[in-house]
Structure formats: structure tokens, C-alpha cells
GROMACS .gro file of C-alpha atoms in nm:
model
  292
    1GLU     CA    1   7.019  17.175   0.679
    2ALA     CA    2   6.961  16.749   0.651
    3ALA     CA    3   7.124  16.611   0.988
    4GLY     CA    4   6.867  16.863   1.109
    5GLN     CA    5   6.573  16.746   0.894
    6ALA     CA    6   6.687  16.387   0.997
    7GLY     CA    7   6.747  16.400   1.407
    8PRO     CA    8   6.334  16.508   1.454
    9LEU     CA    9   6.261  16.234   1.216
   10GLY     CA   10   6.509  15.964   1.349
   11ALA     CA   11   6.370  16.061   1.698
   12LEU     CA   12   5.992  16.054   1.567
   13THR     CA   13   6.089  15.647   1.379
   14SER     CA   14   6.214  15.562   1.692
   15ALA     CA   15   5.935  15.657   1.908
   16LEU     CA   16   5.632  15.432   1.668
   17SER     CA   17   5.935  15.145   1.648
   18GLY     CA   18   5.965  15.125   2.024
   19MET     CA   19   5.503  15.156   2.063
   20SER     CA   20   5.355  14.828   2.085
   21HIS     CA   21   4.947  14.788   1.931
   22SER     CA   22   4.917  14.764   2.321
   23SER     CA   23   5.050  15.152   2.409
   24ILE     CA   24   4.749  15.212   2.176
   25GLY     CA   25   4.458  15.032   2.249
   26GLY     CA   26   4.533  14.692   2.201
   27ALA     CA   27   4.528  14.410   2.449
   28SER     CA   28   4.881  14.291   2.323
   29ALA     CA   29   5.047  14.400   1.952
   30GLU     CA   30   4.921  13.989   1.904
   31VAL     CA   31   4.600  14.039   2.025
   32TRP     CA   32   4.517  14.431   1.846
   33TRP     CA   33   4.180  14.315   1.844
   34ARG     CA   34   4.128  14.323   2.203
   35ARG     CA   35   4.071  14.586   2.453
   36GLN     CA   36   4.294  14.613   2.724
   37ASN     CA   37   4.200  14.542   3.107
   38VAL     CA   38   3.818  14.486   3.051
   39VAL     CA   39   3.629  14.380   3.331
   40TYR     CA   40   3.318  14.206   3.387
   41GLY     CA   41   3.121  14.153   3.719
   42SER     CA   42   2.901  13.908   3.582
   43ASN     CA   43   3.076  13.670   3.318
   44GLU     CA   44   2.928  13.589   2.929
   45VAL     CA   45   2.989  13.461   2.646
   46TYR     CA   46   2.714  13.419   2.407
   47VAL     CA   47   2.703  13.252   2.035
   48ASP     CA   48   2.475  13.276   1.834
   49ILE     CA   49   2.391  13.113   1.442
   50VAL     CA   50   2.213  13.251   1.252
   51GLU     CA   51   2.120  13.122   0.888
   52THR     CA   52   1.931  13.291   0.587
   53ILE     CA   53   1.773  13.088   0.291
   54SER     CA   54   1.727  13.208  -0.026
   55CYS     CA   55   1.536  12.982  -0.237
   56ILE     CA   56   1.310  12.877  -0.562
   57CYS     CA   57   1.054  12.617  -0.499
   58ASN     CA   58   0.862  12.430  -0.738
   59SER     CA   59   0.490  12.391  -0.726
   60THR     CA   60   0.589  12.051  -0.522
   61GLY     CA   61   0.837  12.195  -0.298
   62ASN     CA   62   1.092  12.109  -0.394
   63MET     CA   63   1.393  12.349  -0.402
   64ILE     CA   64   1.551  12.399  -0.730
   65SER     CA   65   1.774  12.718  -0.703
   66GLY     CA   66   1.921  12.826  -0.426
   67GLY     CA   67   2.136  12.820  -0.065
   68VAL     CA   68   2.197  12.919   0.277
   69SER     CA   69   2.421  13.220   0.409
   70GLY     CA   70   2.503  13.150   0.772
   71GLU     CA   71   2.651  13.382   1.066
   72ILE     CA   72   2.839  13.260   1.441
   73LEU     CA   73   2.804  13.575   1.574
   74ILE     CA   74   2.972  13.646   1.975
   75ASN     CA   75   2.866  13.834   2.214
   76SER     CA   76   3.222  13.807   2.522
   77LYS     CA   77   3.155  13.953   2.807
   78LEU     CA   78   3.400  13.826   2.958
   79SER     CA   79   3.710  13.962   3.232
   80GLY     CA   80   4.041  13.903   3.098
   81VAL     CA   81   4.268  13.797   2.787
   82PRO     CA   82   4.010  13.451   2.741
   83GLU     CA   83   4.064  13.177   2.485
   84VAL     CA   84   3.791  13.031   2.377
   85LEU     CA   85   3.701  12.675   2.204
   86LEU     CA   86   3.437  12.553   2.011
   87THR     CA   87   3.365  12.238   1.906
   88LEU     CA   88   3.146  12.209   1.579
   89ARG     CA   89   2.896  11.879   1.551
   90ASN     CA   90   2.928  11.945   1.178
   91PRO     CA   91   3.226  12.197   1.115
   92ALA     CA   92   3.178  12.052   0.726
   93VAL     CA   93   2.948  12.311   0.636
   94LEU     CA   94   3.238  12.595   0.698
   95GLN     CA   95   3.340  12.442   0.337
   96ASN     CA   96   3.299  12.899   0.202
   97VAL     CA   97   3.406  13.028   0.509
   98SER     CA   98   3.534  13.336   0.594
   99PHE     CA   99   3.645  13.396   0.970
  100HIS     CA  100   3.714  13.735   1.273
  101PRO     CA  101   4.154  13.787   1.171
  102CYS     CA  102   4.120  13.605   1.574
  103VAL     CA  103   3.994  13.302   1.496
  104ARG     CA  104   4.341  13.049   1.494
  105LEU     CA  105   4.294  12.948   1.066
  106PRO     CA  106   4.574  12.676   1.152
  107ARG     CA  107   4.416  12.487   1.420
  108PHE     CA  108   4.016  12.536   1.228
  109GLN     CA  109   4.345  12.369   0.890
  110ARG     CA  110   4.366  12.079   1.166
  111ASP     CA  111   4.057  11.980   1.393
  112LYS     CA  112   3.805  12.162   1.231
  113ALA     CA  113   3.790  12.360   1.654
  114LEU     CA  114   3.784  12.694   1.611
  115SER     CA  115   4.038  12.865   1.850
  116PHE     CA  116   4.089  13.216   1.936
  117ILE     CA  117   4.078  13.515   2.194
  118PRO     CA  118   3.766  13.754   2.120
  119PRO     CA  119   3.673  14.096   2.125
  120ASP     CA  120   3.504  14.256   2.379
  121GLY     CA  121   3.096  14.344   2.280
  122GLU     CA  122   2.974  14.195   1.970
  123PHE     CA  123   3.133  14.015   1.660
  124PRO     CA  124   3.062  13.895   1.370
  125LEU     CA  125   3.304  13.498   1.400
  126ALA     CA  126   3.258  13.351   1.120
  127SER     CA  127   3.027  13.407   0.738
  128TYR     CA  128   2.959  13.100   0.515
  129TRP     CA  129   2.756  13.066   0.243
  130ILE     CA  130   2.595  12.620   0.090
  131PRO     CA  131   2.496  12.627  -0.194
  132ASP     CA  132   2.342  12.290  -0.210
  133THR     CA  133   1.978  12.239  -0.268
  134THR     CA  134   1.911  11.955  -0.164
  135MET     CA  135   1.852  12.088   0.186
  136ASN     CA  136   1.478  12.087   0.325
  137LEU     CA  137   1.250  12.337   0.432
  138PRO     CA  138   1.150  12.222   0.746
  139PHE     CA  139   0.743  12.307   0.669
  140HIS     CA  140   0.594  12.184   0.408
  141PHE     CA  141   0.363  12.417   0.218
  142THR     CA  142   0.088  12.429  -0.087
  143VAL     CA  143  -0.021  12.648  -0.355
  144SER     CA  144  -0.265  12.638  -0.617
  145VAL     CA  145  -0.448  12.959  -0.845
  146ASN     CA  146  -0.705  12.838  -1.068
  147TYR     CA  147  -0.898  13.059  -1.345
  148HIS     CA  148  -1.254  12.940  -1.390
  149SER     CA  149  -1.550  13.100  -1.604
  150ASP     CA  150  -1.698  13.308  -1.362
  151HIS     CA  151  -1.469  13.340  -1.126
  152GLY     CA  152  -1.128  13.243  -1.015
  153LYS     CA  153  -0.985  13.032  -0.714
  154LEU     CA  154  -0.705  12.976  -0.421
  155GLN     CA  155  -0.584  12.732  -0.166
  156ILE     CA  156  -0.321  12.783   0.036
  157ALA     CA  157  -0.231  12.488   0.303
  158ALA     CA  158   0.113  12.491   0.534
  159SER     CA  159   0.189  12.227   0.741
  160PRO     CA  160   0.519  12.194   1.001
  161LYS     CA  161   0.693  11.896   0.888
  162LEU     CA  162   0.700  11.614   1.157
  163ALA     CA  163   0.929  11.444   1.103
  164VAL     CA  164   1.183  11.721   1.154
  165THR     CA  165   1.027  11.884   1.464
  166MET     CA  166   0.997  11.556   1.663
  167GLN     CA  167   1.319  11.507   1.589
  168ASN     CA  168   1.410  11.954   1.709
  169LYS     CA  169   1.135  11.949   2.019
  170GLN     CA  170   1.272  12.312   2.039
  171MET     CA  171   1.189  12.454   1.697
  172LEU     CA  172   0.961  12.701   1.627
  173ILE     CA  173   0.813  12.830   1.319
  174ASP     CA  174   0.703  13.196   1.353
  175LYS     CA  175   0.648  13.475   1.210
  176PHE     CA  176   0.521  13.284   0.891
  177VAL     CA  177   0.356  13.439   0.610
  178VAL     CA  178   0.202  13.358   0.264
  179SER     CA  179   0.218  13.728  -0.013
  180ILE     CA  180   0.035  13.646  -0.357
  181ARG     CA  181   0.045  13.884  -0.629
  182LEU     CA  182  -0.256  13.851  -0.852
  183PRO     CA  183  -0.312  13.977  -1.204
  184SER     CA  184  -0.485  14.301  -1.256
  185SER     CA  185  -0.768  14.124  -1.436
  186ILE     CA  186  -0.885  14.019  -1.030
  187ALA     CA  187  -1.110  14.332  -0.858
  188SER     CA  188  -1.174  14.162  -0.520
  189ALA     CA  189  -1.117  13.811  -0.329
  190SER     CA  190  -1.378  13.659  -0.113
  191LEU     CA  191  -1.061  13.535   0.135
  192ALA     CA  192  -1.141  13.256   0.473
  193SER     CA  193  -0.836  13.097   0.653
  194GLU     CA  194  -0.798  12.864   0.986
  195GLY     CA  195  -0.564  13.083   1.122
  196GLY     CA  196  -0.420  13.331   1.110
  197SER     CA  197  -0.572  13.637   0.934
  198ILE     CA  198  -0.582  13.718   0.511
  199ARG     CA  199  -0.673  13.930   0.262
  200PHE     CA  200  -0.680  14.105  -0.036
  201HIS     CA  201  -0.477  14.428  -0.108
  202GLU     CA  202  -0.744  14.610  -0.354
  203ASP     CA  203  -0.456  14.854  -0.453
  204SER     CA  204  -0.103  14.566  -0.478
  205LYS     CA  205  -0.355  14.316  -0.615
  206VAL     CA  206  -0.183  14.088  -0.352
  207VAL     CA  207  -0.300  13.818  -0.139
  208VAL     CA  208  -0.148  13.813   0.208
  209TRP     CA  209  -0.181  13.588   0.485
  210ASN     CA  210   0.017  13.612   0.824
  211LEU     CA  211  -0.030  13.306   0.975
  212GLY     CA  212   0.212  13.343   1.276
  213LYS     CA  213   0.313  13.044   1.404
  214LEU     CA  214   0.299  12.724   1.199
  215ALA     CA  215   0.083  12.495   1.431
  216SER     CA  216   0.157  12.103   1.424
  217GLN     CA  217  -0.219  12.020   1.230
  218GLU     CA  218  -0.254  12.174   0.884
  219SER     CA  219  -0.341  12.540   0.860
  220LYS     CA  220  -0.559  12.650   0.486
  221ALA     CA  221  -0.634  12.981   0.350
  222GLU     CA  222  -0.928  12.987  -0.005
  223GLY     CA  223  -1.126  13.184  -0.131
  224THR     CA  224  -1.266  13.367  -0.470
  225LEU     CA  225  -1.151  13.571  -0.699
  226ASN     CA  226  -1.383  13.839  -0.825
  227TYR     CA  227  -1.230  13.921  -1.200
  228ALA     CA  228  -1.334  14.293  -1.290
  229THR     CA  229  -1.515  14.334  -1.595
  230ASP     CA  230  -1.445  14.490  -1.951
  231PRO     CA  231  -1.603  14.884  -2.004
  232LYS     CA  232  -1.732  14.835  -2.370
  233ASP     CA  233  -1.996  14.518  -2.296
  234GLY     CA  234  -1.919  14.415  -1.916
  235SER     CA  235  -1.810  14.074  -1.990
  236ALA     CA  236  -1.567  13.961  -1.735
  237GLN     CA  237  -1.194  13.973  -1.749
  238ILE     CA  238  -1.045  13.681  -1.717
  239PRO     CA  239  -0.679  13.641  -1.596
  240SER     CA  240  -0.458  13.383  -1.844
  241GLU     CA  241  -0.282  13.091  -1.695
  242GLU     CA  242   0.059  13.354  -1.633
  243LYS     CA  243   0.310  13.206  -1.464
  244ALA     CA  244   0.296  13.366  -1.037
  245THR     CA  245   0.507  13.269  -0.776
  246ALA     CA  246   0.429  13.304  -0.372
  247GLN     CA  247   0.674  13.478  -0.153
  248LEU     CA  248   0.692  13.307   0.241
  249ALA     CA  249   0.876  13.525   0.534
  250PHE     CA  250   0.961  13.311   0.794
  251VAL     CA  251   1.191  13.301   1.139
  252ILE     CA  252   1.255  12.877   1.219
  253LYS     CA  253   1.379  12.943   1.608
  254GLY     CA  254   1.611  12.676   1.726
  255TRP     CA  255   1.735  12.561   1.487
  256ALA     CA  256   1.941  12.550   1.182
  257LEU     CA  257   1.862  12.455   0.844
  258SER     CA  258   2.275  12.337   0.775
  259GLY     CA  259   2.240  12.094   1.030
  260ILE     CA  260   2.572  12.307   1.240
  261ARG     CA  261   2.539  12.272   1.627
  262LEU     CA  262   2.768  12.360   1.866
  263ASP     CA  263   2.940  12.076   2.042
  264ALA     CA  264   3.119  12.257   2.330
  265CYS     CA  265   3.180  12.633   2.455
  266ASP     CA  266   3.475  12.569   2.620
  267VAL     CA  267   3.691  12.888   2.799
  268SER     CA  268   3.967  12.914   2.967
  269SER     CA  269   4.347  13.052   3.087
  270ILE     CA  270   4.092  13.269   3.327
  271ASN     CA  271   4.016  13.179   3.732
  272TYR     CA  272   3.621  13.264   3.667
  273THR     CA  273   3.373  13.007   3.530
  274PRO     CA  274   3.155  13.216   3.275
  275TYR     CA  275   2.790  13.166   3.218
  276LYS     CA  276   2.754  13.049   2.841
  277ALA     CA  277   2.479  12.985   2.612
  278SER     CA  278   2.409  12.949   2.197
  279ARG     CA  279   2.087  12.998   2.010
  280TYR     CA  280   1.979  12.850   1.616
  281THR     CA  281   1.797  13.114   1.377
  282THR     CA  282   1.665  13.039   1.077
  283THR     CA  283   1.493  13.375   0.836
  284ALA     CA  284   1.365  13.379   0.528
  285GLY     CA  285   1.510  13.588   0.281
  286LYS     CA  286   1.428  13.538  -0.081
  287VAL     CA  287   1.227  13.235  -0.047
  288GLU     CA  288   0.967  13.114  -0.370
  289TYR     CA  289   0.698  12.885  -0.399
  290ARG     CA  290   0.566  12.876  -0.825
  291ILE     CA  291   0.214  12.864  -0.798
  292ALA     CA  292   0.036  12.517  -0.948
   0.00000   0.00000   0.00000
């Protein structure tokens, strides 16, 4: 009986040991992440570097805590089994980093270059984290809220840092939105803006300034805050000087906050000339400015 069980089991073991990753879908045992016989009529590879900033800034705009999380995303539409080499201008950014299994770690440790045979389609090549508060956002932003005896005053201003935008001609600061939560004793607000649209949401007590594209000149918004009245004596409910924050949302196209850049994208082991392109995007995670 034991011999009878060993026969089929031995045959199955032999069959499995004889199978390669290739026979179950991979291009080879060493490149199990790439499917076999990939063919495209138009061969292309796209590199997207996407960074997200989360931080707290004081009222003067200095970052007091935060960091950047980033991803290098690849969209590979390449025939055959190509070799890709990415050369970075600032590889020191990749300190706290995790790589896709396709990346050859010894090559990165030696040359700080990313060498790999890519999976087919879209995939994250690398993810990294930069716990750095010395980085500067590419715009000026100020906000103040003052409570007087008869009304409150709100002032907001935003503009790009020309020293940064002049060096990065492709940069576009877009979808710029400011949200400020006011005390519950604010009943209404009279607001106006030079650029974009601003409104006060009475139910949530939040002022939202939707500026859109941050133009080269300074954009401003201001307004008068009207207090609720005490139902007993009709006196104004003046808010205490409580600490508040402004939440910022934005998308910066054509620019990575960390300074990482792609110097070259070389594709070899192929008999065609692929189209290659790269993009850079920085987005806001949780970005807070303390209100003066």
C-alpha cells in the first residue's frame, strides 16, 4: 500500500519539479512577474513620479513637522523581454525605499541606478518616504483671523514663489483650495476674492476659497465675519482667540518637491525604438497652516 501511494506521489513531485515558471505564465523562472510572448504594435514606456506632502506649517509658513511620500510608477507597453535602466539626478532621495521585486538591488546599491525587466502594464517600481521639514513649498501663503468687538476680519493671500517657478518653467500649481473652520459663534460672513470663488458654509462653519490655478500675481480674499447673538440679552457672541488652522489642497504638475529627477530612461535587449515619457506631480496630503 505504501508503495502504491509513493508511485502517484512520486510522479506528481517529478512533474512539479520539472515545471518552470515559464510553463505557468512567467517569461522565465527568473522573471516570473512578466507574462510570456508580450507583443505591442506601438511600444511605449511611461515613468510617473508622484509625491504627496503632509505637513504642519506655522503662521509664517515654516514647516514644523511633516514629510513626503513618493512613488515611481511605470506603465510599460514593451514587446519581448526588455531591459530598462533609469538614471536619477538625485538618487539620495531614495533612502527609506521599497522596490518592486524586478529591481536589481545590487545594481542600485552600487550605481544608484534602477535596472529591471518590467512587468507588463502599470506597476509601482518604488515607494519612498522622506521625513524632512527643511523642504519648501513653492508658494507663499498667509491667513489671519481677528475678532473685534462688533465683527471679525478674515484675510487670506497666496502666490507662487517666482524663484521656484522661474527655474521650473513646466510647473503648474493647480486645484488650489483653502478650507478654514471658524468658531460656532460665527453666524454669517461677507466675503470677496481676487481670483477664484469664496463662500461660507453656515452649516459646517467652514470658509472655502477655491482658487484653481495659482497665477503669477498674488491672489487675495477677505471678508467680514458676523457674530451670532445671545438669545437672552441680544449681545454678540464674540469668539475667544482660539487656535485655528487652514487646510490646503493642491496639485503641482511638472515638479517633484523632493527634487528627484529622471536623467535617462534606457531600454535595451530589443529590436525596436520605443516611445518614452516622464511626468512629475506633487499633491497635498494633509497640509495645515496655523492661523496667526
